[in-house]
Amino acid sequence: MKNKFLKVALLGCLVLGSLSFAGSKDYKKSNFNHKKSSYKRSKITPARAKQIALAKVPGATLRNIKDFEFDEDSYEGEIHYRGYTYEFEIDAYTGRITDWDVDRD
């Protein structure tokens, strides 16, 4: 009988302790904020975007980039080199070229 009472008392303490921990507002709040703040997307630099575009036009240099702008999620610009105009758009987060057009001047 004494053994059974001890088991029930321990089980009750375990259940109540678990419920009070799981229902704690501080636990939920701090756990949520930690997850939210640990994820942050970073953008590539304008210099890196220019390097990516210039790598597609052998021989072209920074002087050949005539137009370059940043539009929230992408870098856009033009490279003028040896009678051709290369228009590009680069994803600011991945560095991937999303649009590439070549026109003869």
XYZ file of C-alpha atoms in Angstrom:
105
model
C 0.000 0.000 0.000
C 2.803 2.378 0.917
C 4.596 1.493 -2.352
C 1.452 2.159 -4.415
C 0.907 5.544 -2.743
C 4.525 6.522 -3.451
C 4.177 5.603 -7.145
C 0.968 7.627 -7.510
C 2.513 10.623 -5.745
C 5.617 10.536 -7.971
C 3.504 10.180 -11.107
C 1.370 13.144 -10.025
C 4.455 15.302 -9.445
C 5.837 14.326 -12.836
C 2.601 15.183 -14.654
C 2.154 18.508 -12.844
C 5.783 19.466 -13.443
C 5.504 18.696 -17.152
C 2.306 20.694 -17.525
C 3.665 23.729 -15.717
C 6.828 23.744 -17.861
C 4.980 23.264 -21.170
C 2.408 25.932 -20.319
C 4.948 28.516 -19.259
C 4.618 31.742 -21.286
C 8.297 32.574 -20.858
C 9.373 29.255 -22.332
C 7.166 29.620 -25.398
C 8.063 33.269 -25.927
C 11.819 32.827 -25.634
C 11.808 29.727 -27.832
C 9.818 31.521 -30.564
C 12.007 34.638 -30.526
C 15.153 32.554 -30.754
C 13.940 30.806 -33.901
C 12.773 34.061 -35.452
C 16.035 35.934 -34.895
C 18.336 33.110 -36.000
C 17.112 33.217 -39.625
C 18.322 36.159 -41.658
C 18.808 36.307 -45.428
C 21.881 38.138 -46.583
C 22.428 39.842 -49.914
C 25.495 39.735 -52.097
C 27.402 42.995 -52.445
C 27.181 45.218 -55.532
C 30.855 44.455 -56.213
C 30.127 40.710 -56.188
C 27.173 41.176 -58.555
C 29.429 43.056 -60.982
C 32.025 40.268 -60.810
C 29.354 37.686 -61.633
C 28.186 39.661 -64.680
C 31.714 40.402 -65.916
C 32.607 36.705 -65.730
C 30.121 36.122 -68.572
C 31.911 38.621 -70.869
C 35.590 37.642 -71.247
C 37.815 40.719 -71.497
C 35.271 43.193 -70.099
C 36.217 45.236 -67.028
C 34.446 47.470 -64.521
C 34.861 50.371 -66.969
C 32.581 48.544 -69.404
C 29.656 48.540 -66.958
C 27.675 51.598 -68.047
C 24.470 51.156 -66.094
C 24.070 49.485 -62.713
C 21.276 49.707 -60.157
C 19.825 47.849 -57.208
C 16.103 47.064 -57.123
C 15.196 45.528 -53.740
C 15.765 41.872 -54.678
C 18.033 42.129 -57.706
C 20.897 43.969 -59.339
C 20.374 45.153 -62.924
C 22.843 46.610 -65.355
C 24.429 46.862 -68.780
C 27.887 46.029 -70.045
C 29.048 47.658 -73.298
C 31.947 45.746 -74.844
C 33.259 45.365 -78.406
C 30.078 46.424 -80.179
C 27.680 44.487 -77.971
C 25.386 45.464 -75.122
C 24.880 42.837 -72.431
C 21.894 43.428 -70.167
C 21.772 41.440 -66.948
C 19.719 40.878 -63.838
C 21.204 39.092 -60.824
C 19.314 37.794 -57.788
C 20.576 39.763 -54.777
C 20.269 36.804 -52.408
C 21.589 33.885 -54.455
C 23.907 35.623 -56.927
C 22.246 33.705 -59.755
C 21.797 35.422 -63.129
C 18.037 35.556 -63.684
C 18.024 37.476 -66.984
C 20.680 37.874 -69.683
C 20.232 39.600 -73.062
C 22.820 40.381 -75.734
C 22.253 43.031 -78.416
C 24.554 44.237 -81.164
C 25.194 47.998 -80.982
